[in-house]
Short mmCIF file of C-alpha atoms and ligand atoms in Angstrom, two decimals:
data_model
loop_
_atom_site.label_atom_id
_atom_site.label_comp_id
_atom_site.label_asym_id
_atom_site.label_seq_id
_atom_site.Cartn_x
_atom_site.Cartn_y
_atom_site.Cartn_z
CA MET A 19 -87.30 99.96 71.94
CA GLU A 20 -90.58 101.82 71.81
CA ASN A 21 -91.33 105.33 72.93
CA LYS A 22 -94.80 106.86 72.53
CA ASN A 23 -93.27 110.34 72.11
CA VAL A 24 -91.41 109.35 68.96
CA LYS A 25 -92.92 111.09 65.91
CA GLU A 26 -90.74 109.68 63.13
CA SER A 27 -90.89 106.36 61.34
CA LEU A 28 -88.95 103.69 63.16
CA ASN A 29 -89.07 101.26 60.24
CA PRO A 30 -85.35 100.39 59.94
CA PHE A 31 -85.53 99.65 56.23
CA GLU A 32 -87.12 103.02 55.45
CA ILE A 33 -84.40 104.64 57.55
CA ALA A 34 -81.63 102.77 55.71
CA GLN A 35 -83.11 103.81 52.36
CA ARG A 36 -83.25 107.48 53.47
CA GLN A 37 -79.62 107.38 54.55
CA VAL A 38 -78.52 105.94 51.19
CA LYS A 39 -80.69 108.45 49.24
CA THR A 40 -79.30 111.43 51.19
CA ALA A 41 -75.73 110.40 50.34
CA CYS A 42 -76.54 109.60 46.68
CA ASP A 43 -78.10 113.04 46.31
CA LYS A 44 -75.11 114.77 47.94
CA LEU A 45 -72.79 112.92 45.59
CA GLY A 46 -74.93 113.75 42.57
CA ALA A 47 -74.74 110.02 41.76
CA ASP A 48 -76.30 108.58 38.59
CA PRO A 49 -79.98 107.84 39.52
CA ALA A 50 -79.31 104.19 38.62
CA VAL A 51 -77.00 103.92 41.67
CA TYR A 52 -79.78 104.58 44.18
CA GLU A 53 -82.24 102.58 42.06
CA ILE A 54 -80.01 99.51 42.51
CA LEU A 55 -78.95 100.16 46.12
CA LYS A 56 -82.41 100.94 47.50
CA THR A 57 -83.39 97.30 47.74
CA PRO A 58 -81.72 93.94 48.56
CA ALA A 59 -80.89 91.64 45.65
CA ARG A 60 -82.89 88.89 47.37
CA VAL A 61 -84.39 87.98 50.70
CA ILE A 62 -84.63 84.33 51.51
CA GLU A 63 -87.31 83.11 53.91
CA VAL A 64 -86.88 79.59 55.28
CA SER A 65 -89.08 77.49 57.57
CA PHE A 66 -87.77 74.35 59.22
CA PRO A 67 -89.05 71.91 61.84
CA VAL A 68 -87.29 71.26 65.14
CA ARG A 69 -88.05 68.63 67.78
CA LEU A 70 -88.33 70.31 71.19
CA ASP A 71 -87.34 68.62 74.46
CA ASN A 72 -91.00 67.76 75.22
CA GLY A 73 -91.18 65.67 72.06
CA THR A 74 -93.33 68.08 69.98
CA ILE A 75 -92.34 69.55 66.63
CA LYS A 76 -92.17 73.35 66.21
CA THR A 77 -91.64 75.14 62.90
CA PHE A 78 -89.26 78.13 62.94
CA THR A 79 -89.15 80.80 60.25
CA GLY A 80 -85.96 82.74 59.54
CA PHE A 81 -84.65 85.21 57.01
CA ARG A 82 -81.43 85.95 55.16
CA SER A 83 -81.29 89.19 53.24
CA GLN A 84 -78.57 89.52 50.56
CA HIS A 85 -78.37 93.19 49.71
CA ASN A 86 -75.58 93.75 47.20
CA ASN A 87 -72.53 91.76 46.08
CA ALA A 88 -70.85 94.13 43.61
CA CYS A 89 -67.69 94.27 45.78
CA GLY A 90 -67.62 90.64 46.97
CA PRO A 91 -69.65 87.86 48.58
CA PHE A 92 -72.57 88.89 50.83
CA LYS A 93 -71.41 89.24 54.45
CA GLY A 94 -73.09 89.87 57.77
CA GLY A 95 -74.37 88.41 61.00
CA LEU A 96 -77.24 86.18 62.07
CA ARG A 97 -79.41 87.52 64.89
CA PHE A 98 -81.59 85.55 67.29
CA HIS A 99 -83.98 88.05 68.88
CA PRO A 100 -87.78 88.30 69.27
CA GLY A 101 -87.69 91.68 67.46
CA VAL A 102 -86.31 90.22 64.16
CA THR A 103 -88.55 91.11 61.20
CA TYR A 104 -88.36 90.96 57.43
CA ASP A 105 -87.73 94.73 57.25
CA GLU A 106 -85.16 94.60 60.03
CA VAL A 107 -82.94 92.08 58.19
CA LYS A 108 -83.38 94.07 54.98
CA ALA A 109 -82.12 97.19 56.77
CA LEU A 110 -79.28 95.35 58.50
CA SER A 111 -78.13 93.83 55.19
CA THR A 112 -78.24 97.28 53.54
CA TRP A 113 -76.07 98.77 56.32
CA MET A 114 -73.63 95.83 55.88
CA THR A 115 -73.03 96.67 52.17
CA PHE A 116 -71.87 100.21 53.06
CA LYS A 117 -70.00 99.12 56.23
CA CYS A 118 -67.86 96.61 54.28
CA SER A 119 -67.02 99.24 51.71
CA VAL A 120 -66.03 101.80 54.39
CA THR A 121 -62.91 99.85 55.38
CA GLY A 122 -62.59 98.40 51.89
CA VAL A 123 -63.00 94.70 52.81
CA PRO A 124 -64.03 92.84 49.66
CA TYR A 125 -67.61 91.99 50.59
CA GLY A 126 -71.15 92.99 49.94
CA GLY A 127 -73.90 93.11 52.53
CA GLY A 128 -76.03 90.40 54.05
CA LYS A 129 -77.87 89.77 57.34
CA GLY A 130 -80.20 87.15 58.72
CA GLY A 131 -82.18 86.34 61.75
CA LEU A 132 -84.67 84.26 63.64
CA ALA A 133 -87.39 85.85 65.75
CA ILE A 134 -86.70 83.84 68.93
CA ASP A 135 -85.52 84.51 72.44
CA PRO A 136 -82.74 81.98 73.05
CA LYS A 137 -83.56 82.13 76.78
CA ASP A 138 -86.80 80.25 76.00
CA TYR A 139 -84.90 77.16 74.85
CA SER A 140 -82.58 74.57 76.38
CA GLU A 141 -79.01 74.20 75.11
CA GLY A 142 -80.06 71.08 73.15
CA GLU A 143 -83.01 72.87 71.57
CA LEU A 144 -80.80 75.86 70.67
CA GLU A 145 -78.35 73.54 68.95
CA ARG A 146 -81.12 71.87 66.93
CA ILE A 147 -82.62 75.28 66.00
CA SER A 148 -79.19 76.57 64.88
CA ARG A 149 -78.47 73.42 62.89
CA GLY A 150 -81.97 73.53 61.32
CA PHE A 151 -81.49 77.17 60.31
CA ALA A 152 -78.01 76.41 58.86
CA LYS A 153 -79.32 73.41 56.89
CA ALA A 154 -82.18 75.51 55.46
CA LEU A 155 -79.78 78.28 54.48
CA ALA A 156 -77.06 75.91 53.11
CA PRO A 157 -78.17 76.16 49.42
CA PHE A 158 -77.93 79.93 49.55
CA ILE A 159 -74.62 80.54 51.39
CA GLY A 160 -71.02 79.45 50.97
CA GLU A 161 -67.38 80.51 51.40
CA LYS A 162 -67.48 82.49 48.16
CA VAL A 163 -71.23 83.29 48.13
CA ASP A 164 -72.52 84.57 51.47
CA ILE A 165 -70.64 84.38 54.77
CA PRO A 166 -72.69 84.81 57.98
CA ALA A 167 -71.25 85.68 61.41
CA PRO A 168 -72.49 86.33 64.99
CA ASP A 169 -74.81 89.17 65.88
CA VAL A 170 -77.22 89.76 68.79
CA ASN A 171 -77.60 86.58 70.89
CA THR A 172 -75.44 84.45 68.63
CA ASN A 173 -71.83 83.45 69.31
CA GLY A 174 -68.88 81.27 68.36
CA LYS A 175 -70.50 78.10 69.68
CA ILE A 176 -73.54 78.63 67.43
CA MET A 177 -71.25 79.43 64.46
CA ALA A 178 -69.40 76.12 65.03
CA TRP A 179 -72.67 74.10 65.01
CA MET A 180 -73.68 75.88 61.82
CA VAL A 181 -70.33 75.24 60.05
CA ASP A 182 -70.66 71.57 60.91
CA GLU A 183 -74.20 71.42 59.52
CA ILE A 184 -73.32 73.29 56.30
CA GLU A 185 -70.33 71.04 55.67
CA LYS A 186 -72.61 68.00 56.14
CA SER A 187 -75.16 69.46 53.74
CA THR A 188 -72.65 70.39 51.04
CA GLY A 189 -70.12 67.63 51.54
CA GLN A 190 -67.30 70.22 51.45
CA PHE A 191 -64.75 71.32 54.05
CA GLN A 192 -65.37 75.06 54.17
CA PRO A 193 -64.56 76.58 57.58
CA GLY A 194 -64.66 80.03 55.97
CA VAL A 195 -68.40 79.75 55.30
CA LEU A 196 -69.00 81.53 58.60
CA THR A 197 -66.81 83.80 60.69
CA GLY A 198 -66.75 84.60 64.39
CA LYS A 199 -65.96 80.94 65.13
CA PRO A 200 -64.23 79.83 68.35
CA VAL A 201 -60.46 80.49 68.16
CA ASP A 202 -59.62 76.77 68.46
CA PHE A 203 -62.21 75.92 65.76
CA PHE A 204 -60.97 77.87 62.73
CA GLY A 205 -61.65 81.24 64.39
CA SER A 206 -59.31 84.23 64.50
CA LEU A 207 -57.62 85.73 67.50
CA ALA A 208 -58.98 89.23 68.18
CA ARG A 209 -62.38 88.63 66.47
CA THR A 210 -64.36 88.40 69.74
CA GLU A 211 -62.86 91.70 70.82
CA ALA A 212 -62.94 93.34 67.39
CA THR A 213 -66.24 95.22 67.31
CA GLY A 214 -65.94 96.74 70.78
CA TYR A 215 -62.28 97.51 70.21
CA GLY A 216 -63.19 99.33 66.99
CA VAL A 217 -65.91 101.33 68.79
CA ALA A 218 -63.24 102.45 71.32
CA ILE A 219 -60.53 103.34 68.76
CA MET A 220 -63.05 105.35 66.73
CA ALA A 221 -64.07 107.24 69.88
CA ARG A 222 -60.36 107.86 70.54
CA ALA A 223 -59.83 109.20 66.99
CA ALA A 224 -62.89 111.49 67.40
CA ALA A 225 -61.71 112.70 70.82
CA SER A 226 -58.36 113.65 69.30
CA LYS A 227 -60.07 115.66 66.53
CA LYS A 228 -62.28 117.40 69.07
CA GLY A 229 -59.38 118.20 71.37
CA MET A 230 -60.88 116.07 74.14
CA ASN A 231 -58.40 114.52 76.58
CA LEU A 232 -59.37 110.85 77.02
CA ASN A 233 -57.68 110.77 80.43
CA THR A 234 -60.36 113.08 81.82
CA ALA A 235 -63.25 111.91 79.62
CA THR A 236 -66.27 110.09 80.97
CA VAL A 237 -68.18 107.41 79.06
CA ALA A 238 -71.61 105.72 79.11
CA VAL A 239 -72.09 102.39 77.37
CA GLN A 240 -75.54 101.07 76.46
CA GLY A 241 -75.64 97.24 76.09
CA PHE A 242 -73.17 95.03 77.84
CA GLY A 243 -72.93 92.06 75.47
CA ASN A 244 -70.11 91.32 73.08
CA VAL A 245 -69.80 94.86 71.66
CA GLY A 246 -70.58 96.94 74.74
CA SER A 247 -68.40 95.03 77.17
CA PHE A 248 -65.31 95.17 74.96
CA ALA A 249 -65.94 98.82 74.06
CA ALA A 250 -66.06 99.60 77.80
CA LYS A 251 -62.93 97.54 78.49
CA TYR A 252 -60.81 99.12 75.75
CA ILE A 253 -61.92 102.73 76.30
CA THR A 254 -61.00 102.24 79.98
CA GLU A 255 -57.58 100.96 78.96
CA MET A 256 -57.19 104.03 76.77
CA GLY A 257 -57.56 106.22 79.89
CA ALA A 258 -61.25 107.17 79.95
CA LYS A 259 -63.60 106.58 82.89
CA VAL A 260 -66.73 104.50 82.21
CA VAL A 261 -69.27 105.88 84.65
CA ALA A 262 -72.46 104.25 83.33
CA ILE A 263 -73.31 100.90 81.75
CA SER A 264 -76.63 99.25 80.95
CA ASP A 265 -78.19 96.08 79.60
CA SER A 266 -81.75 94.94 79.11
CA SER A 267 -82.20 94.76 82.91
CA CYS A 268 -81.01 98.18 84.20
CA THR A 269 -78.51 101.04 84.12
CA LEU A 270 -75.64 101.16 86.63
CA VAL A 271 -73.98 104.48 87.45
CA ASN A 272 -70.86 105.30 89.50
CA LYS A 273 -69.48 108.81 89.01
CA ASP A 274 -66.04 107.64 90.21
CA GLY A 275 -65.87 105.01 87.48
CA LEU A 276 -67.07 101.42 87.27
CA ASP A 277 -64.72 98.45 87.63
CA ILE A 278 -65.24 97.16 84.04
CA PRO A 279 -63.28 93.83 84.28
CA ALA A 280 -65.26 93.00 87.47
CA ALA A 281 -68.56 93.96 85.77
CA ILE A 282 -67.70 91.73 82.77
CA ALA A 283 -66.93 88.82 85.10
CA TYR A 284 -70.16 89.47 87.06
CA ALA A 285 -72.30 89.59 83.87
CA ALA A 286 -70.72 86.34 82.59
CA GLU A 287 -71.59 84.61 85.86
CA ASN A 288 -75.07 86.09 86.42
CA GLY A 289 -76.38 86.59 82.89
CA SER A 290 -76.78 90.37 83.41
CA ILE A 291 -75.27 93.34 85.22
CA LYS A 292 -78.21 93.62 87.65
CA GLY A 293 -77.04 93.41 91.24
CA PHE A 294 -73.40 94.35 90.49
CA ALA A 295 -72.12 96.01 93.65
CA GLY A 296 -70.79 99.57 93.99
CA ALA A 297 -73.14 101.41 91.67
CA GLU A 298 -76.47 103.17 91.72
CA GLU A 299 -79.16 101.21 89.82
CA LEU A 300 -81.48 103.16 87.48
CA HIS A 301 -84.02 102.34 84.79
CA ARG A 302 -82.25 100.89 81.75
CA ASP A 303 -83.21 103.84 79.49
CA ALA A 304 -81.62 106.37 81.88
CA LEU A 305 -78.25 105.57 80.40
CA LEU A 306 -78.55 107.62 77.23
CA THR A 307 -78.99 110.97 78.92
CA GLN A 308 -76.22 110.66 81.53
CA GLU A 309 -73.83 113.59 81.93
CA VAL A 310 -70.87 112.13 80.02
CA ASP A 311 -68.44 113.16 77.29
CA ILE A 312 -68.76 110.00 75.18
CA LEU A 313 -71.80 107.82 74.57
CA MET A 314 -71.57 104.33 73.12
CA PRO A 315 -74.94 102.83 72.15
CA CYS A 316 -74.13 99.13 71.79
CA ALA A 317 -77.55 97.41 72.02
CA LEU A 318 -80.26 97.79 69.37
CA GLU A 319 -81.80 100.10 66.76
CA ASN A 320 -83.75 103.34 67.24
CA VAL A 321 -82.69 104.22 70.78
CA ILE A 322 -81.76 107.82 69.93
CA THR A 323 -84.79 109.55 68.39
CA SER A 324 -86.37 112.98 68.16
CA ALA A 325 -87.90 112.25 71.59
CA ASN A 326 -84.54 112.14 73.47
CA ALA A 327 -81.83 113.61 71.13
CA ASP A 328 -82.17 117.03 72.77
CA ASP A 329 -81.49 115.50 76.22
CA ILE A 330 -78.25 113.84 75.19
CA LYS A 331 -75.29 115.47 76.95
CA ALA A 332 -72.39 113.58 75.27
CA LYS A 333 -70.23 115.42 72.76
CA ILE A 334 -69.19 112.25 70.90
CA ILE A 335 -71.36 109.24 70.09
CA SER A 336 -69.61 106.08 68.86
CA GLU A 337 -72.30 103.78 67.48
CA GLY A 338 -71.55 100.16 68.41
CA ALA A 339 -75.10 99.06 67.58
CA ASN A 340 -76.49 99.05 64.07
CA GLY A 341 -79.00 101.79 63.48
CA PRO A 342 -79.24 103.30 66.99
CA THR A 343 -79.94 106.85 65.73
CA THR A 344 -82.89 107.93 63.57
CA PRO A 345 -82.37 110.52 60.78
CA GLU A 346 -84.44 113.05 62.77
CA ALA A 347 -82.22 112.56 65.81
CA ASP A 348 -79.13 112.82 63.61
CA GLU A 349 -80.26 116.27 62.53
CA ILE A 350 -80.86 117.44 66.09
CA LEU A 351 -77.45 116.12 67.20
CA PHE A 352 -75.69 117.70 64.23
CA ASN A 353 -77.26 121.09 65.00
CA LYS A 354 -76.16 120.72 68.64
CA GLY A 355 -72.57 120.06 67.53
CA VAL A 356 -72.53 116.44 68.71
CA LEU A 357 -70.15 114.30 66.65
CA VAL A 358 -71.85 111.00 65.74
CA ILE A 359 -69.41 108.35 64.48
CA PRO A 360 -71.82 106.29 62.38
CA ASP A 361 -72.39 102.60 62.88
CA ILE A 362 -71.02 101.72 59.43
CA LEU A 363 -67.65 103.10 60.59
CA ALA A 364 -67.74 102.74 64.41
CA ASN A 365 -68.75 99.08 64.46
CA ALA A 366 -66.92 98.03 61.31
CA GLY A 367 -64.22 96.33 63.36
CA GLY A 368 -66.31 93.16 63.57
CA VAL A 369 -66.58 92.56 59.87
CA THR A 370 -63.04 93.81 59.27
CA VAL A 371 -61.64 91.09 61.56
CA SER A 372 -64.16 88.59 60.12
CA TYR A 373 -62.45 89.33 56.85
CA PHE A 374 -59.08 88.53 58.42
CA GLU A 375 -60.55 85.29 59.81
CA TRP A 376 -61.82 84.34 56.37
CA VAL A 377 -58.44 85.11 54.75
CA GLN A 378 -56.72 82.90 57.36
CA ASN A 379 -59.27 80.13 56.70
CA LEU A 380 -58.72 80.31 52.94
CA MET A 381 -54.92 80.33 53.42
CA ARG A 382 -55.09 77.63 56.18
CA TYR A 383 -52.84 79.88 58.27
CA ASN A 384 -53.07 81.70 61.65
CA TRP A 385 -51.97 85.21 62.59
CA SER A 386 -51.12 86.41 66.12
CA PHE A 387 -53.53 88.57 68.18
CA GLU A 388 -51.24 91.60 67.73
CA GLU A 389 -51.00 91.12 64.00
CA VAL A 390 -54.79 90.96 63.58
CA GLN A 391 -55.46 93.93 65.84
CA SER A 392 -52.79 96.06 64.21
CA LYS A 393 -54.30 95.28 60.76
CA GLN A 394 -57.69 96.38 62.17
CA ASP A 395 -56.10 99.60 63.48
CA VAL A 396 -54.70 100.43 60.04
CA LEU A 397 -57.97 99.89 58.13
CA MET A 398 -60.18 101.66 60.64
CA ASP A 399 -57.91 104.65 61.29
CA LYS A 400 -57.54 105.22 57.54
CA ALA A 401 -61.33 105.00 57.05
CA PHE A 402 -61.83 107.52 59.87
CA GLU A 403 -59.34 109.98 58.33
CA ASP A 404 -60.78 109.63 54.83
CA ILE A 405 -64.32 110.16 56.03
CA TRP A 406 -63.24 113.07 58.22
CA THR A 407 -61.72 114.80 55.19
CA LEU A 408 -64.81 114.16 53.05
CA MET A 409 -67.02 115.48 55.87
CA GLY A 410 -65.10 118.78 55.85
CA GLU A 411 -65.09 119.04 52.08
CA HIS A 412 -68.88 118.61 51.78
CA SER A 413 -70.02 120.17 55.10
CA VAL A 414 -72.10 117.09 55.95
CA ASP A 415 -72.40 114.97 59.05
CA MET A 416 -70.09 111.99 59.45
CA ARG A 417 -72.79 109.45 58.56
CA THR A 418 -73.47 111.09 55.21
CA ALA A 419 -69.74 111.35 54.53
CA ALA A 420 -69.24 107.62 55.33
CA TYR A 421 -72.08 106.70 52.96
CA MET A 422 -70.69 108.98 50.28
CA MET A 423 -67.28 107.33 50.44
CA SER A 424 -68.82 103.89 50.39
CA ILE A 425 -71.30 104.57 47.61
CA LYS A 426 -68.54 105.93 45.36
CA ARG A 427 -66.64 102.62 45.65
CA ILE A 428 -69.71 100.44 45.14
CA ALA A 429 -70.87 102.55 42.19
CA VAL A 430 -67.51 101.98 40.46
CA ALA A 431 -67.76 98.19 40.97
CA MET A 432 -71.40 98.18 39.71
CA LYS A 433 -70.37 100.24 36.67
CA TYR A 434 -67.55 97.84 35.74
CA ARG A 435 -69.99 94.95 36.15
CA GLY A 436 -72.29 96.67 33.70
CA TRP A 437 -75.19 96.96 36.15
CA TYR A 438 -75.89 100.45 34.92
N1 NAI B 19 -71.19 91.13 67.51
C1 NAI B 19 -70.64 91.83 66.55
O1 NAI B 19 -69.53 91.54 66.08
C2 NAI B 19 -71.34 93.01 65.99
C3 NAI B 19 -72.50 93.52 66.53
N2 NAI B 19 -72.99 94.70 66.05
C4 NAI B 19 -74.20 95.27 66.63
O2 NAI B 19 -73.98 95.62 67.99
C5 NAI B 19 -75.20 95.51 68.74
C6 NAI B 19 -75.01 94.58 69.92
O3 NAI B 19 -74.58 93.32 69.42
P1 NAI B 19 -73.85 92.25 70.38
O4 NAI B 19 -73.09 92.92 71.44
O5 NAI B 19 -73.19 91.29 69.46
O6 NAI B 19 -75.10 91.51 71.02
P2 NAI B 19 -75.19 90.74 72.40
O7 NAI B 19 -76.34 89.84 72.28
O8 NAI B 19 -73.86 90.14 72.78
O9 NAI B 19 -75.48 91.92 73.45
C7 NAI B 19 -76.60 92.76 73.40
C8 NAI B 19 -76.66 93.57 74.66
O10 NAI B 19 -77.68 94.54 74.55
C9 NAI B 19 -78.46 94.53 75.74
N3 NAI B 19 -79.78 95.09 75.51
C10 NAI B 19 -80.83 94.54 74.83
N4 NAI B 19 -81.89 95.38 74.88
C11 NAI B 19 -81.48 96.46 75.61
C12 NAI B 19 -82.09 97.67 76.01
N5 NAI B 19 -83.36 97.91 75.71
N6 NAI B 19 -81.40 98.58 76.75
C13 NAI B 19 -80.09 98.31 77.06
N7 NAI B 19 -79.46 97.19 76.69
C14 NAI B 19 -80.15 96.28 75.98
C15 NAI B 19 -78.47 93.07 76.14
O11 NAI B 19 -78.89 92.89 77.47
C16 NAI B 19 -77.01 92.72 75.89
O12 NAI B 19 -76.22 93.18 77.00
C17 NAI B 19 -76.26 95.09 67.70
O13 NAI B 19 -76.84 96.19 67.16
C18 NAI B 19 -75.40 94.37 66.65
O14 NAI B 19 -76.04 94.30 65.41
C19 NAI B 19 -72.40 95.40 65.05
C20 NAI B 19 -71.25 94.93 64.49
C21 NAI B 19 -70.69 93.65 64.81
O1 AKG B 20 -68.55 89.84 61.21
C1 AKG B 20 -69.34 89.94 60.29
O2 AKG B 20 -69.24 89.37 59.25
C2 AKG B 20 -70.60 90.81 60.40
C3 AKG B 20 -70.78 91.48 61.70
C4 AKG B 20 -72.15 92.14 61.66
O3 AKG B 20 -73.12 91.49 61.56
C5 AKG B 20 -72.22 93.58 61.68
O4 AKG B 20 -71.23 94.27 61.46
O5 AKG B 20 -73.33 94.09 61.90
#
C-alpha cells in the first residue's frame, strides 16, 4: 500500500525493531534483552521446482523466519502474496513472538511466505506449489519445533495439503504440525472465526472503557477476507452498525448499515465485494477516513501513516491486520486521543485458538465451539485488562504497554535459559 506523501520508513522490520526498542527502553530492560530480540534466530530461504499446467518447470522461492523460541516452539502463519519480502517475514515473525506472549500461549514467533498471487495459478498448480513449499520446509518445522498456520491468501485446504506433505516427508503422523486446518481434518471448531471474533471483542472491551455504547456505534472494516468478514459479523452481533467495508477492489458505504451476512455470502460467490447491492461504491482507500466510531484495519501493513492519521475520525482502532499503523501515525493518533488496540493484542485470537487446536491435536480430543470460544474470551479479556492497567501505570499508548507486558515475560524465560 504505497502513498507518495508518506515521509516515514515503511520497512516493516525496521518498524518492528523500533516498537520493541521503545518498550525495552520504557521498561528499563537489560540491554541484552533488546540485543537478542532485535533480530530473528534464523530465516530460512527455500527454492523448489513445480511443474505448471503447461508442462514447464518454475522455481519458487519462499521464506520462513523463526524469531524467538524462549517461550515455546516458533508459531505463525504462511502468507501467499506478491508483496512478501525477506524483511516482511522477519517483521511478521517478530510481531508473532510478542503476540503469543500477550495472551500467554506457550509459543515463540515465526512467519513465512511466498511472493505469489494465488489468482495466477490453477487449483492443481496451487496444490503443487503448497506441497513443494511444505516439503522444502519439512526439515525445519514440526509439532514441537515450528507450527505454521494460515495467513493472507492461505486457508484450511492449503494447510491440509501441507500436513499431508510433511507427514510424507517425515514419516510421522503429526496433525499438530500446522494449525488452521479444516474442522473435519484435525482442525478446531471456532478457529476460522477466531481472529475476527477477537478483533470484535477487543473493540467491545475498548468501547466499554471509553464509555461508548456499542448499540449506537458505527464501524468501518478494511479488508473483507477471513479476519475482516468475521470482525464485521461479530461486531454487528454485538449491536454496532457496520457502515463501511472494503477489499482490494473498492469501498462500500451505507450509512444505515450494511447487511454483513449478505455481503459475506456475496463475496464468497463473487470473489470480492464489488457490485454488492445497496451501497455507495468508493475508492478502496476511502474506507480509512470514514466518519465512524470504530475502525478495523484487517488487510495489510502500513495503511495508517503520517499522511492520513490526521484524517482518521474513529475514536477506537482495533487492528485486525499485522502492522497496519506506522510509529509516526501511532504518535499522531495518541495525541488526538484515539485508542489504538495494537495488532499483537487485537488479532491474537487467531494464534490463541491455534494453540487450542494444537492442544486438541496432541491430546487426540475435540472441544465444542462454545468451549473453544469461551477459552478465547478468558485469555483475551484478561490480556486486555492487564495491558490497560500497565498503560495507565506508565502513561504510554496501548501498543507500548502490550510490548512491555510481553517483553517482561520473554525476558524471564530467556534469563532462565541462560541466554543473558
Ligand atoms: N487469518 C488469520 O488468522 C490472521 C490474520 N492476521 C492478519 O490479518 C490480515 C488479513 O488476513 P486474512 O483476513 O487472513 O487474509 P485474507 O487473504 O483472507 O483477506 C485479506 C483481505 O484484504 C483485502 N485487501 C488486500 N489489499 C487491500 C487493500 N489495499 N485495501 C483493502 N483491502 C485489501 C483482500 O481483498 C481481502 O479481502 C493480515 O494482516 C494478516 O496477517 C492476523 C492474525 C491472524
Ligand atoms: O494461528 C497462528 O498460528 C498464527 C496466525 C498468524 O499468523 C498471526 O497471528 O499473524
